Short mmCIF file of C-alpha atoms in Angstrom, two decimals:
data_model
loop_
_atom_site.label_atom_id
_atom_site.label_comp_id
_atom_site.label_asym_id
_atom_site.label_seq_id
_atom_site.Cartn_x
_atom_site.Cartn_y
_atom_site.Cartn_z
CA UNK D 55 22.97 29.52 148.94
CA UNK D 56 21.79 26.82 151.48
CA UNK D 57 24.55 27.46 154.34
CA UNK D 58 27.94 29.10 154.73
CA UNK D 59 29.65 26.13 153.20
CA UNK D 60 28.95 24.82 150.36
CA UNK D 61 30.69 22.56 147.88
CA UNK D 62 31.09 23.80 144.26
CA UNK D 63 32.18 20.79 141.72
CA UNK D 64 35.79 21.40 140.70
CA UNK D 65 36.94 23.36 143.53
CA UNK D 66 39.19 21.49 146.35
CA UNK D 67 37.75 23.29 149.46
CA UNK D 68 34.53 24.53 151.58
CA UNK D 69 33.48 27.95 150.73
CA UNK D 70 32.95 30.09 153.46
CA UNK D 71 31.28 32.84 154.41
CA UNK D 72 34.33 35.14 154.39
CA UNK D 73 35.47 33.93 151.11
CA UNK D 74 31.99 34.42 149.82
CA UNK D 75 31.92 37.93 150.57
CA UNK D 76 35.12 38.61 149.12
CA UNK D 77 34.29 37.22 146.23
CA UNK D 78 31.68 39.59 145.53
CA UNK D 79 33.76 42.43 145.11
CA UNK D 80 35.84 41.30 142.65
CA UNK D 81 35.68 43.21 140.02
CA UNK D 82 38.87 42.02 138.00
CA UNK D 83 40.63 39.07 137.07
CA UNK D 84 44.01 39.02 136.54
CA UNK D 85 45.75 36.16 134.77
CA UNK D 86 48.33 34.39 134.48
CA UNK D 87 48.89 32.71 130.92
CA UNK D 88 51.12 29.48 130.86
CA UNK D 89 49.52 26.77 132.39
CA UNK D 90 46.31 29.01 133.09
CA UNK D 91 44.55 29.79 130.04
CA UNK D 92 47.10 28.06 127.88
CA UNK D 93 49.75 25.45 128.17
CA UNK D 94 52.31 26.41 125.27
CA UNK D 95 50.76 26.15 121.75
CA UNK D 96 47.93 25.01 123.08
CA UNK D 97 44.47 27.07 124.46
CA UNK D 98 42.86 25.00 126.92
CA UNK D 99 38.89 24.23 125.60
CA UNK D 100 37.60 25.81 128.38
CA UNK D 101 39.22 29.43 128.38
CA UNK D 102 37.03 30.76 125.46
CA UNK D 103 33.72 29.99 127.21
CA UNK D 104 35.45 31.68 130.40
CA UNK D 105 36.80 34.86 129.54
CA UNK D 106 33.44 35.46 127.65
CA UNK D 107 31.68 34.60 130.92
CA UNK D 108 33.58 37.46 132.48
CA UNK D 109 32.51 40.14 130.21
CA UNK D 110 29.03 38.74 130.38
CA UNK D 111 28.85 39.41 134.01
CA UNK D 112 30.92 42.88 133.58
CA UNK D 113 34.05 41.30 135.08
CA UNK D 114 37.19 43.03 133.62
CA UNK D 115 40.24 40.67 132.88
CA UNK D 116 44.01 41.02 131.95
CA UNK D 117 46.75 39.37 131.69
CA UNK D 118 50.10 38.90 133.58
CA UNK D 119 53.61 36.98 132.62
CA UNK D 120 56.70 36.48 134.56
CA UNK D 121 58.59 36.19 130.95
CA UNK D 122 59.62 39.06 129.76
CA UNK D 123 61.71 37.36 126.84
CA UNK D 124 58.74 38.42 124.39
CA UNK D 125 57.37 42.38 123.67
CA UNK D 126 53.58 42.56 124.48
CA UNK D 127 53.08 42.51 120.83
CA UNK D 128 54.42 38.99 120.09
CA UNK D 129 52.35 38.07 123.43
CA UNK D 130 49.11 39.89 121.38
CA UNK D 131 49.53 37.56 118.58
CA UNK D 132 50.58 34.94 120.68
CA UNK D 133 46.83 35.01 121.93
CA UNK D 134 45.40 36.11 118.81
CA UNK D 135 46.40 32.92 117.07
CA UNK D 136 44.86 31.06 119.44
CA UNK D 137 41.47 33.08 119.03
CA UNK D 138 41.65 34.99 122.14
CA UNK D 139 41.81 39.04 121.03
CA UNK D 140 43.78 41.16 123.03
CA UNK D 141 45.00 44.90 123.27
CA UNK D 142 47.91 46.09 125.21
CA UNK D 143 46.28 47.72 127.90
CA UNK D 144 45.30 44.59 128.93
CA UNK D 145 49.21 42.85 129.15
CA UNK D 146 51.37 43.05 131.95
CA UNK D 147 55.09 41.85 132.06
CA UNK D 148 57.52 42.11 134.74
CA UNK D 149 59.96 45.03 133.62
CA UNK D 150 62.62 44.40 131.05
CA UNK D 151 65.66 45.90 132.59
CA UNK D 152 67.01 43.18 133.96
CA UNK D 153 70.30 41.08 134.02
CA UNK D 154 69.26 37.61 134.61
CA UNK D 155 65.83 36.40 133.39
CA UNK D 156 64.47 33.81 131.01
CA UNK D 157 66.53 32.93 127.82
CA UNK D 158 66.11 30.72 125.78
CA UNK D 159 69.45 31.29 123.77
CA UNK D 160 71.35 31.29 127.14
CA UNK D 161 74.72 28.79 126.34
CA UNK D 162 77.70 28.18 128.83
CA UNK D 163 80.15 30.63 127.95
CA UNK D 164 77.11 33.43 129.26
CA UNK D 165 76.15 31.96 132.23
CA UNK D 166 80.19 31.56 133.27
CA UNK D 167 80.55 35.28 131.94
CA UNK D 168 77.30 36.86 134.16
CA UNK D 169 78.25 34.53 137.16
CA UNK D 170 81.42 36.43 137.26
CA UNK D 171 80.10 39.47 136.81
CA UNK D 172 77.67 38.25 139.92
CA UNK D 173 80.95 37.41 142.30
CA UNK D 174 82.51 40.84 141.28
CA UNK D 175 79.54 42.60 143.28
CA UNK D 176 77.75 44.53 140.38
CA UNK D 177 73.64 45.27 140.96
CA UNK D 178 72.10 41.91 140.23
CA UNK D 179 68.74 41.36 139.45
CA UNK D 180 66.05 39.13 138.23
CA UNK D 181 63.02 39.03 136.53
CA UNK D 182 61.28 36.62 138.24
CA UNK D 183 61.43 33.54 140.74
CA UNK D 184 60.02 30.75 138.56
CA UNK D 185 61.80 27.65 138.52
CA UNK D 186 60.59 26.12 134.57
CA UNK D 187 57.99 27.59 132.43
CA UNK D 188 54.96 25.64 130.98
CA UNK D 189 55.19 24.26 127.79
CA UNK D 190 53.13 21.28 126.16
CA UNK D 191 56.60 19.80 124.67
CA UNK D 192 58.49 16.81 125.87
CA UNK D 193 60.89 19.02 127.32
CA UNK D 194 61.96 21.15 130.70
CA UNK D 195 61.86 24.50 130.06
CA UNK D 196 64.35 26.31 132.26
CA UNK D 197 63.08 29.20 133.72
CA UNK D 198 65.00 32.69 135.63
CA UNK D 199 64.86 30.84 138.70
CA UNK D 200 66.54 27.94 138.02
CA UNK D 201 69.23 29.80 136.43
CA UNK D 202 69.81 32.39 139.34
CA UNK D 203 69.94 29.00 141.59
CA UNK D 204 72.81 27.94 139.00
CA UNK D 205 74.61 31.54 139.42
CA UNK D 206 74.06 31.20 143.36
CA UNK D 207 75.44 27.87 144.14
CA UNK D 208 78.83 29.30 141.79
CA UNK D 209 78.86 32.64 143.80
CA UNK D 210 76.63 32.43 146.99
CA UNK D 211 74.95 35.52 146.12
CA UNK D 212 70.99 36.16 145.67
CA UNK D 213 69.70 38.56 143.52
CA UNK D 214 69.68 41.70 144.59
CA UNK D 215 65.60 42.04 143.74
CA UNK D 216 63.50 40.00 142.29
CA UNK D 217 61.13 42.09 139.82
CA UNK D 218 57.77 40.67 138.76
CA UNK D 219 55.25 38.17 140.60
CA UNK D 220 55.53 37.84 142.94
CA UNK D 221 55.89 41.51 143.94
CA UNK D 222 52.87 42.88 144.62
CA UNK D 223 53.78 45.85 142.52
CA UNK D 224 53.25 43.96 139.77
CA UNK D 225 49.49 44.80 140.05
CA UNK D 226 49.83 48.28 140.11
CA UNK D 227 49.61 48.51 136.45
CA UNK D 228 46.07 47.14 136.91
CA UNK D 229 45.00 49.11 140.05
CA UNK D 230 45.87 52.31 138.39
CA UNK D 231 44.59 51.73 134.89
CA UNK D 232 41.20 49.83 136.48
CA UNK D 233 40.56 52.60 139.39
CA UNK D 234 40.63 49.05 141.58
CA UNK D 235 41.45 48.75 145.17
CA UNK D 236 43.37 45.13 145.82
CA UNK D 237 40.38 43.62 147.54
CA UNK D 238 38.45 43.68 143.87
CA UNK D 239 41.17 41.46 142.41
CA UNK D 240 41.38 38.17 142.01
CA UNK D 241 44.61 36.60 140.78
CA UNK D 242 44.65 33.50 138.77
CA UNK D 243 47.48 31.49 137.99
CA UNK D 244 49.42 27.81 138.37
CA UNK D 245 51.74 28.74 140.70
CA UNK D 246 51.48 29.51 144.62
CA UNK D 247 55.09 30.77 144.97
CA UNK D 248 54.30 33.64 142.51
CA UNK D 249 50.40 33.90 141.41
CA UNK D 250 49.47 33.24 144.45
CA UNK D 251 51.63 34.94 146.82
CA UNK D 252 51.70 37.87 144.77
CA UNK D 253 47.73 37.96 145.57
CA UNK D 254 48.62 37.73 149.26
CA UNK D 255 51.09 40.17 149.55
CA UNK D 256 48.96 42.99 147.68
CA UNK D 257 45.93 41.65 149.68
CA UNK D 258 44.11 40.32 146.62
CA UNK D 259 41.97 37.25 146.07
CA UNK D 260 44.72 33.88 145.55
CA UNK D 261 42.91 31.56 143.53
CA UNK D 262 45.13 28.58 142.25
CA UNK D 263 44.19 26.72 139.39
CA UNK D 264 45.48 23.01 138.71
CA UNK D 265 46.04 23.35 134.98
CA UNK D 266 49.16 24.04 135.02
CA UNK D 267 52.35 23.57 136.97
CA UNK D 268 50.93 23.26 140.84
CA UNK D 269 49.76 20.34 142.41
CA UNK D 270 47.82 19.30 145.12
CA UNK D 271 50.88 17.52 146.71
CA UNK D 272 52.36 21.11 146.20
CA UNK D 273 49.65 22.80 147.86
CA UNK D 274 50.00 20.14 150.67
CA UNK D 275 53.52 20.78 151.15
CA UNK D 276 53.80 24.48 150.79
CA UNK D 277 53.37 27.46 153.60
CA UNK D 278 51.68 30.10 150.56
CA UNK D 279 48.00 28.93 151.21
CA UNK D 280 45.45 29.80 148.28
CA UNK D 281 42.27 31.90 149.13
CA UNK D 282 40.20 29.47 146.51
CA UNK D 283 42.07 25.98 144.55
CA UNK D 284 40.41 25.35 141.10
CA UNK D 285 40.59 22.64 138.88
CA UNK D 286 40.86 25.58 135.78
CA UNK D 287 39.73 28.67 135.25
CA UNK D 288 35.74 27.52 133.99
CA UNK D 289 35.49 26.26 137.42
CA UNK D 290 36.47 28.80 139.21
CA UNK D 291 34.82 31.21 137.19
CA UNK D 292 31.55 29.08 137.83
CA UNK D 293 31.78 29.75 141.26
CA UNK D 294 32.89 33.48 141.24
CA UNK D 295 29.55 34.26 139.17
CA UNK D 296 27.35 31.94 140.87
CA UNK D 297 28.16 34.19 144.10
CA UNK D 298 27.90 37.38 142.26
CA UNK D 299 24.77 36.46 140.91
CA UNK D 300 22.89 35.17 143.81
#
């Protein structure tokens, strides 16, 4: 490396000399799915060639989701259709005892019925914060957030906790399992009001990808600042193993 900053193609800032030597601890990549390595049905070309890179370098890797609508297993073949093998010690989910989260079955008559059961005080929770989730259809998927927005402006009430990214408990699945400290993680995902802040609340790496849901305008606009931005996942794993490997 010529100097403390240098440019990397495909990734929207400087790196430094901090951020390079933070980089070379990581030792684990956790990631986010939608809008990361896939958007819906659909595996983004570059995510293959990626993940493989990982392993290459002996960079472990699992993933995270927000949606805990689906059992690991139907997220295992979920990935395994789209020719990426996975095992279940390598899927996270936020935890499944929940009242409000995402659904997509959800019709009036339940959202009236769990608003009221909101207003009458009972121990209200939610799986996550995310406002829609990713999907390569022509349609908005609404996502727990958007609902529990719905439920507040009927109620004024807030859930109670918010389970899943971004807590940074969420990672300690990974910590345990991996024998990691936080500073050898680097999270990965679309999204700086979970991904991201997750990552900076359990003193990971924040690396933001713009696959997916999060824009630069977003990034602009928003107080949750990224440790790296990405244009995918390929580019920012280009520049986590270049540093490793120097």
């Amino acid at each position: 490396m010529q100097s403390e900053n240098k440019s990397y193609e495909g990734i929207i800032s400087n790196v430094s000399s901090e951020l390079i030597e933070r980089l070379k601890k990581i030792k684990h990549v956790a990631l986010d799915m939608d809008g990361t390595i896939y958007n819906g049905s659909t595996l983004f070309p570059y995510t293959p060639g990626f993940l493989e890179s990982l392993k290459n370098a002996g960079i472990s890797y699992s993933f995270l989701t927000n949606n805990p609508s689906k059992g690991i297993g139907d997220y295992l073949q979920h990935l395994e259709k789209m020719g990426i093998p996975a095992v279940a010690e390598e899927m996270y989910t936020s935890p499944d005892a929940v009242v409000v989260g995402f659904d997509s079955t959800l019709i009036y008559s339940r959202l009236c019925r769990a608003a009221w059961w909101v207003s009458q005080q009972l121990p209200y929770m939610a799986t996550n914060p995310d406002w829609v989730c990713p999907t390569d259809q022509p349609v908005i998927l609404i996502d727990c957030g958007a609902i529990c927005a719905c439920i507040e402006g009927a109620t004024k009430r807030l859930p109670d906790i918010v389970l899943g990214k971004p807590d940074p408990r969420m990672l300690d699945g990974i910590l345990h399992r991996q024998g990691l400290q936080t500073e050898e993680i680097a999270m990965v995902g679309d999204r700086l009001y979970t991904d991201v802040k997750m990552a900076l609340n359990a003193n990971a790496l924040g690396v933001l990808v713009l696959s997916g849901e999060a824009t630069m305008d977003d990034v602009a606009a928003s107080d949750v600042k990224a440790d790296v931005i990405a244009e995918n996942v390929a580019k920012f794993g280009e520049l986590l193993l270049a540093v490793q490997q120097k």
